[in-house]
Amino acid sequence: NLIASGLVLAADGKKMSKRLKNYPDPTLVLDQYGADPLRLYLINSPVVRAETLKFKEEGVKEIVSRVLLPWYNAFIFFETQVAVLKKENGIDFTFNPEEKSDNIMDRWMLASVQSLIQFVREEMSAYRLYTVVPRLLDMIEQLTNWYVRFNRKRLKGDNGVEDATHALNTLYEVLLTMCRLMAPFTPFITETMYQTLKAYLPAGFFEGDSRSLHFVPFPEVREEYFNTDIERAMSRMQAVIELGRVIRERNNISLKNPLLELVVIHPSAEYLNDVRGLSSYIVEELNLRKLDLTSDEEKYGIKYRAEADFKKLGAKLRKDMPRVKKALPDIPSAEIKAVQSGGSLTVDGITLAADDFNVVRFFDALSLEEKSRKFEEATDRDTLVLLDTELYEELQQEGVAREVINRVQRLRKKAGLKPVDDIVYYFKITQDSDDALANAFKSQAGFLREKLKQEIFDMSEKTAAAFIEEEQEVNDSKFMLSFVRKN
């Protein structure tokens, strides 16, 4: 193999010049961001394909924010939850390589890591260094924004000690494997994490010298972890959640505000069963009270229309094009539905082949059986979801309670507290014109206790001095939040 490096130019495309000072000082870049981000930036650049690179310091900074920080935060989160497991249950975590979890997200995460190992091995053997970082970015996304985010309750022990150890075991295996996998690319941060992670390894896990990550073998693909059914189900769950988020964002409805119902409409029983197996994650992530999975399009006012590429058809139909353009919107929904699997469509006596048009499902509110429901739709052309965007009073109070929890978490972070620190919370409402905050504290007391894992007391009950106290704002209301250390 012949490996040729390209030229590294300044950000303006000119040759780097000491006289012009048109490039950042490499020493300062290393001091500010570290060697690992610089390595990843260069490995992911055209320079390893023998092409020119316009060096931009912002690119190195982006590697830190998009790759290394989220990855390191997942590692810190693991350490924190291991400490919580020890404090609350007296259990010293040790990795069990033989443990097999039945949890679908555990199995999916482990399978995803094996796919990454397989990909990196193939690309490295072909000397394609530049393909690794995009896949690493995808893996970081799956780990932090899907696995850790969706399994926080399990990792924190909310579902019991046994389930927590299963989740921690999975997260540990993923973190350790990624360190081994990425050691050639980011040798310093992986070594730092490994020096902590190796303390949880059982004796004799690695043969030979394991004092350094760079002494242990590169990971091999474990075929037994692959499961196409799980990967398919997870992909479908992610699609449903993304569509639900789109509707919330479009209507400026925060995820902290609970909504009544999401309807997932799909003709495939397999699709609906896949989503049903992961419904608890969808309900929690989108903050729903109900999830309806159905193939009954008529009940929810789903119609069909055909969309043609008129630029493409113009060359094909020529003078008949205006006739098709005029008549296409009037084709009945049932007729379009009948040809959705690839048949031809006759429009004003002119036959369109299957590749001349696309069949699109859409929501027709006037055809909805329950006219009073306020549904909004989103679709990715495969799945169609309807979200009830009505803000019901009883659900709004829970939304206010979630905002209170968020303010508690923010103040804990500001005070530099750890999950194992014992703190007593006190509050005093200072502004609440419509009693929204007072009603939420009263009606959602159980919910607040469940989520905070402790009571939040009225300020009148405080008997010791607070070490931090700050006024918080929720919508148009305000309250004083005070923390006192538990004796």
GROMACS .gro file of C-alpha atoms in nm:
model
  487
    1ASN     CA    1   0.000   0.000   0.000
    2LEU     CA    2   0.115   0.350  -0.083
    3ILE     CA    3  -0.021   0.619   0.151
    4ALA     CA    4   0.013   0.977   0.031
    5SER     CA    5  -0.074   1.280   0.240
    6GLY     CA    6  -0.226   1.595   0.097
    7LEU     CA    7  -0.125   1.953   0.171
    8VAL     CA    8  -0.248   2.136   0.479
    9LEU     CA    9  -0.331   2.494   0.386
   10ALA     CA   10  -0.448   2.791   0.588
   11ALA     CA   11  -0.821   2.854   0.632
   12ASP     CA   12  -0.814   3.105   0.342
   13GLY     CA   13  -0.677   2.841   0.106
   14LYS     CA   14  -0.329   2.995   0.091
   15LYS     CA   15  -0.007   2.825   0.188
   16MET     CA   16   0.064   2.851   0.561
   17SER     CA   17   0.309   3.135   0.617
   18LYS     CA   18   0.496   3.248   0.927
   19ARG     CA   19   0.522   3.591   0.769
   20LEU     CA   20   0.148   3.621   0.704
   21LYS     CA   21   0.055   3.450   1.033
   22ASN     CA   22  -0.247   3.299   0.861
   23TYR     CA   23  -0.272   2.987   1.077
   24PRO     CA   24  -0.318   2.919   1.450
   25ASP     CA   25  -0.012   2.829   1.657
   26PRO     CA   26  -0.009   2.443   1.672
   27THR     CA   27   0.118   2.455   2.030
   28LEU     CA   28  -0.178   2.671   2.136
   29VAL     CA   29  -0.420   2.438   1.954
   30LEU     CA   30  -0.275   2.140   2.139
   31ASP     CA   31  -0.283   2.325   2.471
   32GLN     CA   32  -0.643   2.438   2.427
   33TYR     CA   33  -0.804   2.129   2.271
   34GLY     CA   34  -0.556   1.844   2.322
   35ALA     CA   35  -0.385   1.606   2.083
   36ASP     CA   36  -0.680   1.366   2.038
   37PRO     CA   37  -0.920   1.619   1.882
   38LEU     CA   38  -0.646   1.734   1.643
   39ARG     CA   39  -0.572   1.374   1.543
   40LEU     CA   40  -0.942   1.300   1.479
   41TYR     CA   41  -0.984   1.623   1.282
   42LEU     CA   42  -0.694   1.538   1.053
   43ILE     CA   43  -0.794   1.172   1.017
   44ASN     CA   44  -1.142   1.284   0.913
   45SER     CA   45  -1.011   1.536   0.660
   46PRO     CA   46  -0.926   1.522   0.286
   47VAL     CA   47  -0.555   1.529   0.373
   48VAL     CA   48  -0.551   1.151   0.434
   49ARG     CA   49  -0.690   1.104   0.082
   50ALA     CA   50  -0.395   1.297  -0.065
   51GLU     CA   51  -0.617   1.605  -0.110
   52THR     CA   52  -0.570   1.955   0.027
   53LEU     CA   53  -0.712   2.061   0.362
   54LYS     CA   54  -0.800   2.417   0.459
   55PHE     CA   55  -0.718   2.394   0.829
   56LYS     CA   56  -0.980   2.553   1.051
   57GLU     CA   57  -0.950   2.567   1.428
   58GLU     CA   58  -1.332   2.550   1.449
   59GLY     CA   59  -1.312   2.197   1.308
   60VAL     CA   60  -1.093   2.083   1.599
   61LYS     CA   61  -1.330   2.252   1.843
   62GLU     CA   62  -1.627   2.071   1.684
   63ILE     CA   63  -1.457   1.733   1.738
   64VAL     CA   64  -1.441   1.816   2.109
   65SER     CA   65  -1.806   1.921   2.136
   66ARG     CA   66  -1.961   1.657   1.908
   67VAL     CA   67  -1.743   1.353   1.977
   68LEU     CA   68  -1.520   1.362   2.282
   69LEU     CA   69  -1.738   1.551   2.532
   70PRO     CA   70  -2.055   1.342   2.481
   71TRP     CA   71  -1.847   1.023   2.495
   72TYR     CA   72  -1.668   1.136   2.812
   73ASN     CA   73  -1.997   1.246   2.969
   74ALA     CA   74  -2.136   0.895   2.919
   75PHE     CA   75  -1.826   0.763   3.097
   76ILE     CA   76  -1.876   1.009   3.387
   77PHE     CA   77  -2.243   0.912   3.408
   78PHE     CA   78  -2.142   0.545   3.439
   79GLU     CA   79  -1.899   0.628   3.722
   80THR     CA   80  -2.168   0.828   3.902
   81GLN     CA   81  -2.426   0.549   3.885
   82VAL     CA   82  -2.172   0.291   4.008
   83ALA     CA   83  -2.117   0.518   4.311
   84VAL     CA   84  -2.495   0.543   4.363
   85LEU     CA   85  -2.528   0.162   4.344
   86LYS     CA   86  -2.263   0.131   4.616
   87LYS     CA   87  -2.417   0.401   4.837
   88GLU     CA   88  -2.781   0.290   4.814
   89ASN     CA   89  -2.743  -0.088   4.789
   90GLY     CA   90  -2.393  -0.166   4.919
   91ILE     CA   91  -2.300  -0.336   4.589
   92ASP     CA   92  -1.951  -0.309   4.436
   93PHE     CA   93  -1.996  -0.325   4.059
   94THR     CA   94  -1.786  -0.578   3.868
   95PHE     CA   95  -1.822  -0.639   3.497
   96ASN     CA   96  -1.968  -0.980   3.411
   97PRO     CA   97  -1.876  -1.074   3.051
   98GLU     CA   98  -2.104  -1.381   3.062
   99GLU     CA   99  -2.417  -1.187   3.162
  100LYS     CA  100  -2.693  -1.188   2.902
  101SER     CA  101  -2.959  -0.919   2.933
  102ASP     CA  102  -3.309  -0.970   2.791
  103ASN     CA  103  -3.365  -0.594   2.761
  104ILE     CA  104  -3.409  -0.504   2.395
  105MET     CA  105  -3.212  -0.178   2.420
  106ASP     CA  106  -2.921  -0.355   2.591
  107ARG     CA  107  -2.910  -0.609   2.309
  108TRP     CA  108  -2.942  -0.338   2.044
  109MET     CA  109  -2.661  -0.131   2.194
  110LEU     CA  110  -2.424  -0.428   2.211
  111ALA     CA  111  -2.512  -0.523   1.852
  112SER     CA  112  -2.443  -0.164   1.739
  113VAL     CA  113  -2.095  -0.176   1.893
  114GLN     CA  114  -2.021  -0.502   1.712
  115SER     CA  115  -2.127  -0.339   1.383
  116LEU     CA  116  -1.882  -0.058   1.457
  117ILE     CA  117  -1.599  -0.303   1.529
  118GLN     CA  118  -1.670  -0.485   1.204
  119PHE     CA  119  -1.677  -0.158   1.009
  120VAL     CA  120  -1.355  -0.021   1.162
  121ARG     CA  121  -1.169  -0.348   1.101
  122GLU     CA  122  -1.278  -0.349   0.735
  123GLU     CA  123  -1.194   0.016   0.678
  124MET     CA  124  -0.858   0.000   0.857
  125SER     CA  125  -0.757  -0.307   0.655
  126ALA     CA  126  -0.830  -0.103   0.341
  127TYR     CA  127  -0.644   0.203   0.482
  128ARG     CA  128  -0.959   0.420   0.466
  129LEU     CA  129  -0.901   0.619   0.786
  130TYR     CA  130  -1.136   0.900   0.684
  131THR     CA  131  -1.450   0.682   0.700
  132VAL     CA  132  -1.413   0.601   1.069
  133VAL     CA  133  -1.507   0.936   1.228
  134PRO     CA  134  -1.855   0.963   1.067
  135ARG     CA  135  -1.942   0.617   1.200
  136LEU     CA  136  -1.796   0.710   1.539
  137LEU     CA  137  -2.021   1.018   1.544
  138ASP     CA  138  -2.319   0.794   1.473
  139MET     CA  139  -2.214   0.558   1.754
  140ILE     CA  140  -2.178   0.847   2.001
  141GLU     CA  141  -2.528   0.964   1.900
  142GLN     CA  142  -2.674   0.617   1.960
  143LEU     CA  143  -2.495   0.583   2.294
  144THR     CA  144  -2.571   0.923   2.446
  145ASN     CA  145  -2.897   1.038   2.286
  146TRP     CA  146  -3.065   0.701   2.269
  147TYR     CA  147  -2.920   0.439   2.504
  148VAL     CA  148  -2.816   0.650   2.805
  149ARG     CA  149  -3.102   0.899   2.765
  150PHE     CA  150  -3.367   0.626   2.739
  151ASN     CA  151  -3.225   0.408   3.015
  152ARG     CA  152  -3.149   0.668   3.283
  153LYS     CA  153  -3.417   0.526   3.512
  154ARG     CA  154  -3.278   0.174   3.478
  155LEU     CA  155  -2.920   0.291   3.529
  156LYS     CA  156  -3.026   0.490   3.837
  157GLY     CA  157  -3.195   0.183   3.987
  158ASP     CA  158  -3.558   0.298   3.954
  159ASN     CA  159  -3.656  -0.046   3.818
  160GLY     CA  160  -3.470  -0.241   4.085
  161VAL     CA  161  -3.112  -0.346   4.156
  162GLU     CA  162  -3.107  -0.642   3.917
  163ASP     CA  163  -3.218  -0.433   3.618
  164ALA     CA  164  -2.971  -0.157   3.714
  165THR     CA  165  -2.679  -0.403   3.713
  166HIS     CA  166  -2.787  -0.535   3.371
  167ALA     CA  167  -2.791  -0.179   3.231
  168LEU     CA  168  -2.459  -0.087   3.397
  169ASN     CA  169  -2.303  -0.407   3.265
  170THR     CA  170  -2.413  -0.314   2.912
  171LEU     CA  171  -2.294   0.046   2.940
  172TYR     CA  172  -1.960  -0.073   3.081
  173GLU     CA  173  -1.906  -0.320   2.796
  174VAL     CA  174  -1.984  -0.049   2.540
  175LEU     CA  175  -1.748   0.203   2.701
  176LEU     CA  176  -1.464  -0.050   2.737
  177THR     CA  177  -1.505  -0.178   2.381
  178MET     CA  178  -1.511   0.174   2.239
  179CYS     CA  179  -1.191   0.260   2.428
  180ARG     CA  180  -1.017  -0.046   2.281
  181LEU     CA  181  -1.157   0.028   1.935
  182MET     CA  182  -1.064   0.396   1.933
  183ALA     CA  183  -0.724   0.362   2.102
  184PRO     CA  184  -0.530   0.406   1.771
  185PHE     CA  185  -0.729   0.719   1.687
  186THR     CA  186  -0.758   0.886   2.031
  187PRO     CA  187  -0.480   0.731   2.242
  188PHE     CA  188  -0.493   0.974   2.534
  189ILE     CA  189  -0.859   1.004   2.630
  190THR     CA  190  -0.910   0.630   2.583
  191GLU     CA  191  -0.614   0.557   2.813
  192THR     CA  192  -0.755   0.798   3.073
  193MET     CA  193  -1.094   0.626   3.071
  194TYR     CA  194  -0.939   0.279   3.067
  195GLN     CA  195  -0.737   0.346   3.383
  196THR     CA  196  -1.070   0.392   3.566
  197LEU     CA  197  -1.265   0.121   3.380
  198LYS     CA  198  -1.008  -0.155   3.435
  199ALA     CA  199  -1.080  -0.147   3.811
  200TYR     CA  200  -1.419  -0.308   3.737
  201LEU     CA  201  -1.274  -0.596   3.531
  202PRO     CA  202  -1.280  -0.949   3.676
  203ALA     CA  203  -0.940  -1.106   3.741
  204GLY     CA  204  -0.777  -1.256   3.433
  205PHE     CA  205  -1.011  -1.087   3.182
  206PHE     CA  206  -0.718  -0.993   2.958
  207GLU     CA  207  -0.433  -1.233   2.897
  208GLY     CA  208  -0.091  -1.080   2.945
  209ASP     CA  209  -0.005  -0.729   3.055
  210SER     CA  210  -0.314  -0.509   3.094
  211ARG     CA  211  -0.160  -0.212   3.276
  212SER     CA  212  -0.223   0.009   2.973
  213LEU     CA  213  -0.504   0.008   2.717
  214HIS     CA  214  -0.238  -0.001   2.448
  215PHE     CA  215  -0.116  -0.338   2.579
  216VAL     CA  216  -0.454  -0.513   2.539
  217PRO     CA  217  -0.576  -0.669   2.210
  218PHE     CA  218  -0.794  -0.492   1.955
  219PRO     CA  219  -1.156  -0.611   1.991
  220GLU     CA  220  -1.288  -0.896   1.778
  221VAL     CA  221  -1.640  -0.904   1.634
  222ARG     CA  222  -1.881  -1.114   1.842
  223GLU     CA  223  -2.129  -1.251   1.588
  224GLU     CA  224  -2.366  -1.377   1.860
  225TYR     CA  225  -2.460  -1.018   1.943
  226PHE     CA  226  -2.609  -0.942   1.601
  227ASN     CA  227  -2.989  -0.948   1.577
  228THR     CA  228  -3.159  -0.804   1.269
  229ASP     CA  229  -3.506  -0.816   1.431
  230ILE     CA  230  -3.394  -0.594   1.719
  231GLU     CA  231  -3.213  -0.352   1.488
  232ARG     CA  232  -3.527  -0.325   1.273
  233ALA     CA  233  -3.752  -0.266   1.576
  234MET     CA  234  -3.520   0.000   1.717
  235SER     CA  235  -3.505   0.179   1.383
  236ARG     CA  236  -3.884   0.191   1.372
  237MET     CA  237  -3.909   0.314   1.731
  238GLN     CA  238  -3.662   0.592   1.652
  239ALA     CA  239  -3.865   0.692   1.345
  240VAL     CA  240  -4.185   0.723   1.551
  241ILE     CA  241  -4.011   0.929   1.820
  242GLU     CA  242  -3.851   1.162   1.565
  243LEU     CA  243  -4.192   1.224   1.404
  244GLY     CA  244  -4.344   1.297   1.746
  245ARG     CA  245  -4.065   1.544   1.821
  246VAL     CA  246  -4.125   1.716   1.487
  247ILE     CA  247  -4.490   1.780   1.577
  248ARG     CA  248  -4.399   1.910   1.924
  249GLU     CA  249  -4.135   2.145   1.782
  250ARG     CA  250  -4.370   2.265   1.507
  251ASN     CA  251  -4.631   2.355   1.769
  252ASN     CA  252  -4.379   2.491   2.026
  253ILE     CA  253  -4.485   2.236   2.287
  254SER     CA  254  -4.206   2.149   2.531
  255LEU     CA  255  -4.137   1.784   2.612
  256LYS     CA  256  -4.205   1.875   2.975
  257ASN     CA  257  -4.574   1.928   2.886
  258PRO     CA  258  -4.754   1.592   2.886
  259LEU     CA  259  -4.981   1.521   2.589
  260LEU     CA  260  -5.276   1.285   2.582
  261GLU     CA  261  -5.221   1.055   2.286
  262LEU     CA  262  -5.002   0.961   1.990
  263VAL     CA  263  -5.152   0.748   1.713
  264VAL     CA  264  -4.916   0.546   1.492
  265ILE     CA  265  -5.080   0.437   1.167
  266HIS     CA  266  -4.917   0.169   0.951
  267PRO     CA  267  -5.058  -0.113   0.735
  268SER     CA  268  -4.793  -0.367   0.843
  269ALA     CA  269  -4.872  -0.586   1.146
  270GLU     CA  270  -4.498  -0.658   1.183
  271TYR     CA  271  -4.424  -0.286   1.199
  272LEU     CA  272  -4.689  -0.226   1.466
  273ASN     CA  273  -4.567  -0.525   1.671
  274ASP     CA  274  -4.209  -0.396   1.656
  275VAL     CA  275  -4.321  -0.056   1.786
  276ARG     CA  276  -4.548  -0.217   2.049
  277GLY     CA  277  -4.249  -0.399   2.200
  278LEU     CA  278  -4.080  -0.062   2.260
  279SER     CA  279  -4.392   0.140   2.341
  280SER     CA  280  -4.282   0.223   2.697
  281TYR     CA  281  -3.979   0.412   2.560
  282ILE     CA  282  -4.198   0.608   2.316
  283VAL     CA  283  -4.451   0.700   2.586
  284GLU     CA  284  -4.178   0.820   2.822
  285GLU     CA  285  -3.967   1.007   2.568
  286LEU     CA  286  -4.260   1.191   2.410
  287ASN     CA  287  -4.429   1.237   2.751
  288LEU     CA  288  -4.759   1.075   2.653
  289ARG     CA  289  -5.051   0.927   2.840
  290LYS     CA  290  -5.154   0.689   2.564
  291LEU     CA  291  -5.004   0.528   2.253
  292ASP     CA  292  -5.241   0.387   1.992
  293LEU     CA  293  -5.098   0.154   1.726
  294THR     CA  294  -5.339   0.089   1.441
  295SER     CA  295  -5.386   0.009   1.075
  296ASP     CA  296  -5.738   0.159   1.073
  297GLU     CA  297  -5.685   0.451   0.836
  298GLU     CA  298  -6.054   0.530   0.790
  299LYS     CA  299  -6.109   0.591   1.164
  300TYR     CA  300  -5.835   0.856   1.170
  301GLY     CA  301  -5.916   1.026   0.842
  302ILE     CA  302  -5.616   0.907   0.641
  303LYS     CA  303  -5.639   0.974   0.269
  304TYR     CA  304  -5.418   0.911  -0.034
  305ARG     CA  305  -5.297   1.141  -0.307
  306ALA     CA  306  -5.055   1.101  -0.599
  307GLU     CA  307  -4.761   1.337  -0.644
  308ALA     CA  308  -4.591   1.344  -0.983
  309ASP     CA  309  -4.255   1.479  -1.093
  310PHE     CA  310  -4.395   1.719  -1.352
  311LYS     CA  311  -4.052   1.820  -1.478
  312LYS     CA  312  -3.979   1.456  -1.561
  313LEU     CA  313  -4.328   1.395  -1.700
  314GLY     CA  314  -4.314   1.708  -1.916
  315ALA     CA  315  -4.054   1.552  -2.144
  316LYS     CA  316  -4.253   1.229  -2.158
  317LEU     CA  317  -4.608   1.358  -2.205
  318ARG     CA  318  -4.538   1.685  -2.384
  319LYS     CA  319  -4.874   1.840  -2.490
  320ASP     CA  320  -5.073   1.605  -2.262
  321MET     CA  321  -4.893   1.737  -1.956
  322PRO     CA  322  -5.149   2.011  -1.868
  323ARG     CA  323  -5.433   1.753  -1.872
  324VAL     CA  324  -5.252   1.532  -1.618
  325LYS     CA  325  -5.156   1.826  -1.399
  326LYS     CA  326  -5.519   1.942  -1.386
  327ALA     CA  327  -5.680   1.600  -1.330
  328LEU     CA  328  -5.432   1.443  -1.086
  329PRO     CA  329  -5.559   1.620  -0.770
  330ASP     CA  330  -5.913   1.495  -0.840
  331ILE     CA  331  -5.826   1.124  -0.846
  332PRO     CA  332  -6.020   0.956  -0.560
  333SER     CA  333  -5.821   0.848  -0.256
  334ALA     CA  334  -5.943   0.486  -0.284
  335GLU     CA  335  -5.822   0.462  -0.643
  336ILE     CA  336  -5.473   0.586  -0.550
  337LYS     CA  337  -5.459   0.353  -0.250
  338ALA     CA  338  -5.535   0.058  -0.479
  339VAL     CA  339  -5.221   0.122  -0.688
  340GLN     CA  340  -4.982   0.210  -0.402
  341SER     CA  341  -4.788  -0.118  -0.429
  342GLY     CA  342  -4.664  -0.037  -0.778
  343GLY     CA  343  -4.953  -0.040  -1.025
  344SER     CA  344  -5.021   0.210  -1.303
  345LEU     CA  345  -5.262   0.500  -1.270
  346THR     CA  346  -5.498   0.635  -1.534
  347VAL     CA  347  -5.539   1.014  -1.529
  348ASP     CA  348  -5.785   1.168  -1.775
  349GLY     CA  349  -5.730   0.875  -2.012
  350ILE     CA  350  -5.351   0.890  -1.986
  351THR     CA  351  -5.168   0.603  -1.818
  352LEU     CA  352  -4.890   0.684  -1.572
  353ALA     CA  353  -4.640   0.410  -1.488
  354ALA     CA  354  -4.551   0.331  -1.125
  355ASP     CA  355  -4.226   0.530  -1.147
  356ASP     CA  356  -4.406   0.840  -1.278
  357PHE     CA  357  -4.565   0.928  -0.943
  358ASN     CA  358  -4.541   0.877  -0.568
  359VAL     CA  359  -4.828   0.772  -0.343
  360VAL     CA  360  -4.854   0.992  -0.033
  361ARG     CA  361  -5.072   0.933   0.272
  362PHE     CA  362  -5.204   1.238   0.451
  363PHE     CA  363  -5.436   1.333   0.735
  364ASP     CA  364  -5.774   1.485   0.646
  365ALA     CA  365  -5.917   1.635   0.967
  366LEU     CA  366  -6.265   1.659   0.812
  367SER     CA  367  -6.273   1.279   0.770
  368LEU     CA  368  -6.181   1.212   1.135
  369GLU     CA  369  -6.446   1.012   1.324
  370GLU     CA  370  -6.388   1.213   1.647
  371LYS     CA  371  -6.426   1.567   1.512
  372SER     CA  372  -6.342   1.729   1.848
  373ARG     CA  373  -5.989   1.588   1.863
  374LYS     CA  374  -5.706   1.829   1.785
  375PHE     CA  375  -5.460   1.612   1.595
  376GLU     CA  376  -5.144   1.721   1.413
  377GLU     CA  377  -4.972   1.491   1.164
  378ALA     CA  378  -4.615   1.404   1.064
  379THR     CA  379  -4.494   1.143   0.818
  380ASP     CA  380  -4.171   1.011   0.670
  381ARG     CA  381  -4.363   0.854   0.378
  382ASP     CA  382  -4.350   0.515   0.550
  383THR     CA  383  -4.497   0.590   0.892
  384LEU     CA  384  -4.772   0.839   0.968
  385VAL     CA  385  -4.833   0.962   1.322
  386LEU     CA  386  -5.102   1.183   1.473
  387LEU     CA  387  -5.039   1.369   1.797
  388ASP     CA  388  -5.318   1.518   2.009
  389THR     CA  389  -5.174   1.864   2.078
  390GLU     CA  390  -5.454   1.983   2.308
  391LEU     CA  391  -5.310   2.110   2.640
  392TYR     CA  392  -5.549   1.959   2.896
  393GLU     CA  393  -5.560   2.127   3.240
  394GLU     CA  394  -5.472   1.817   3.444
  395LEU     CA  395  -5.175   1.745   3.219
  396GLN     CA  396  -5.056   2.105   3.230
  397GLN     CA  397  -5.015   2.080   3.608
  398GLU     CA  398  -4.778   1.789   3.559
  399GLY     CA  399  -4.591   2.001   3.306
  400VAL     CA  400  -4.543   2.271   3.571
  401ALA     CA  401  -4.419   2.005   3.815
  402ARG     CA  402  -4.163   1.890   3.558
  403GLU     CA  403  -4.041   2.247   3.529
  404VAL     CA  404  -3.996   2.257   3.909
  405ILE     CA  405  -3.790   1.936   3.891
  406ASN     CA  406  -3.580   2.093   3.617
  407ARG     CA  407  -3.509   2.397   3.839
  408VAL     CA  408  -3.402   2.168   4.125
  409GLN     CA  409  -3.164   1.984   3.893
  410ARG     CA  410  -3.021   2.311   3.761
  411LEU     CA  411  -2.953   2.444   4.109
  412ARG     CA  412  -2.791   2.114   4.210
  413LYS     CA  413  -2.562   2.144   3.911
  414LYS     CA  414  -2.484   2.508   3.990
  415ALA     CA  415  -2.397   2.409   4.348
  416GLY     CA  416  -2.162   2.136   4.219
  417LEU     CA  417  -2.357   1.858   4.392
  418LYS     CA  418  -2.325   1.488   4.313
  419PRO     CA  419  -2.613   1.235   4.316
  420VAL     CA  420  -2.477   1.083   4.638
  421ASP     CA  421  -2.494   1.418   4.825
  422ASP     CA  422  -2.784   1.429   5.074
  423ILE     CA  423  -2.974   1.757   5.049
  424VAL     CA  424  -3.308   1.880   5.187
  425TYR     CA  425  -3.517   2.095   4.949
  426TYR     CA  426  -3.736   2.389   5.054
  427PHE     CA  427  -3.955   2.622   4.848
  428LYS     CA  428  -4.153   2.943   4.889
  429ILE     CA  429  -4.381   3.083   4.618
  430THR     CA  430  -4.309   3.452   4.558
  431GLN     CA  431  -4.526   3.523   4.252
  432ASP     CA  432  -4.822   3.320   4.129
  433SER     CA  433  -5.109   3.530   3.994
  434ASP     CA  434  -5.321   3.241   3.863
  435ASP     CA  435  -5.221   2.989   4.134
  436ALA     CA  436  -5.073   2.759   3.867
  437LEU     CA  437  -4.759   2.694   4.073
  438ALA     CA  438  -4.945   2.647   4.404
  439ASN     CA  439  -5.189   2.403   4.239
  440ALA     CA  440  -4.903   2.209   4.085
  441PHE     CA  441  -4.716   2.176   4.417
  442LYS     CA  442  -5.038   2.052   4.577
  443SER     CA  443  -5.179   1.821   4.308
  444GLN     CA  444  -4.841   1.686   4.191
  445ALA     CA  445  -4.685   1.628   4.535
  446GLY     CA  446  -4.662   1.253   4.473
  447PHE     CA  447  -4.513   1.304   4.128
  448LEU     CA  448  -4.251   1.544   4.267
  449ARG     CA  449  -4.166   1.298   4.544
  450GLU     CA  450  -4.128   1.013   4.294
  451LYS     CA  451  -3.904   1.205   4.053
  452LEU     CA  452  -3.691   1.382   4.315
  453LYS     CA  453  -3.679   1.067   4.530
  454GLN     CA  454  -3.755   1.283   4.833
  455GLU     CA  455  -3.993   1.548   4.965
  456ILE     CA  456  -3.972   1.917   4.880
  457PHE     CA  457  -4.080   2.110   5.192
  458ASP     CA  458  -4.241   2.448   5.246
  459MET     CA  459  -3.987   2.712   5.345
  460SER     CA  460  -4.168   2.764   5.679
  461GLU     CA  461  -4.039   2.423   5.791
  462LYS     CA  462  -3.672   2.513   5.739
  463THR     CA  463  -3.472   2.504   6.065
  464ALA     CA  464  -3.113   2.535   5.937
  465ALA     CA  465  -2.928   2.782   5.716
  466ALA     CA  466  -2.922   2.718   5.342
  467PHE     CA  467  -2.588   2.684   5.165
  468ILE     CA  468  -2.749   2.794   4.836
  469GLU     CA  469  -3.075   2.976   4.770
  470GLU     CA  470  -3.207   3.123   4.448
  471GLU     CA  471  -3.534   3.249   4.300
  472GLN     CA  472  -3.665   3.036   4.014
  473GLU     CA  473  -3.910   3.123   3.738
  474VAL     CA  474  -4.165   2.885   3.582
  475ASN     CA  475  -4.379   3.042   3.310
  476ASP     CA  476  -4.528   3.354   3.478
  477SER     CA  477  -4.473   3.232   3.835
  478LYS     CA  478  -4.170   3.252   4.066
  479PHE     CA  479  -4.055   3.062   4.374
  480MET     CA  480  -3.755   3.064   4.605
  481LEU     CA  481  -3.563   2.736   4.608
  482SER     CA  482  -3.339   2.662   4.905
  483PHE     CA  483  -3.094   2.375   4.971
  484VAL     CA  484  -2.989   2.265   5.321
  485ARG     CA  485  -2.735   1.993   5.389
  486LYS     CA  486  -2.875   1.693   5.572
  487ASN     CA  487  -2.708   1.632   5.909
   0.00000   0.00000   0.00000
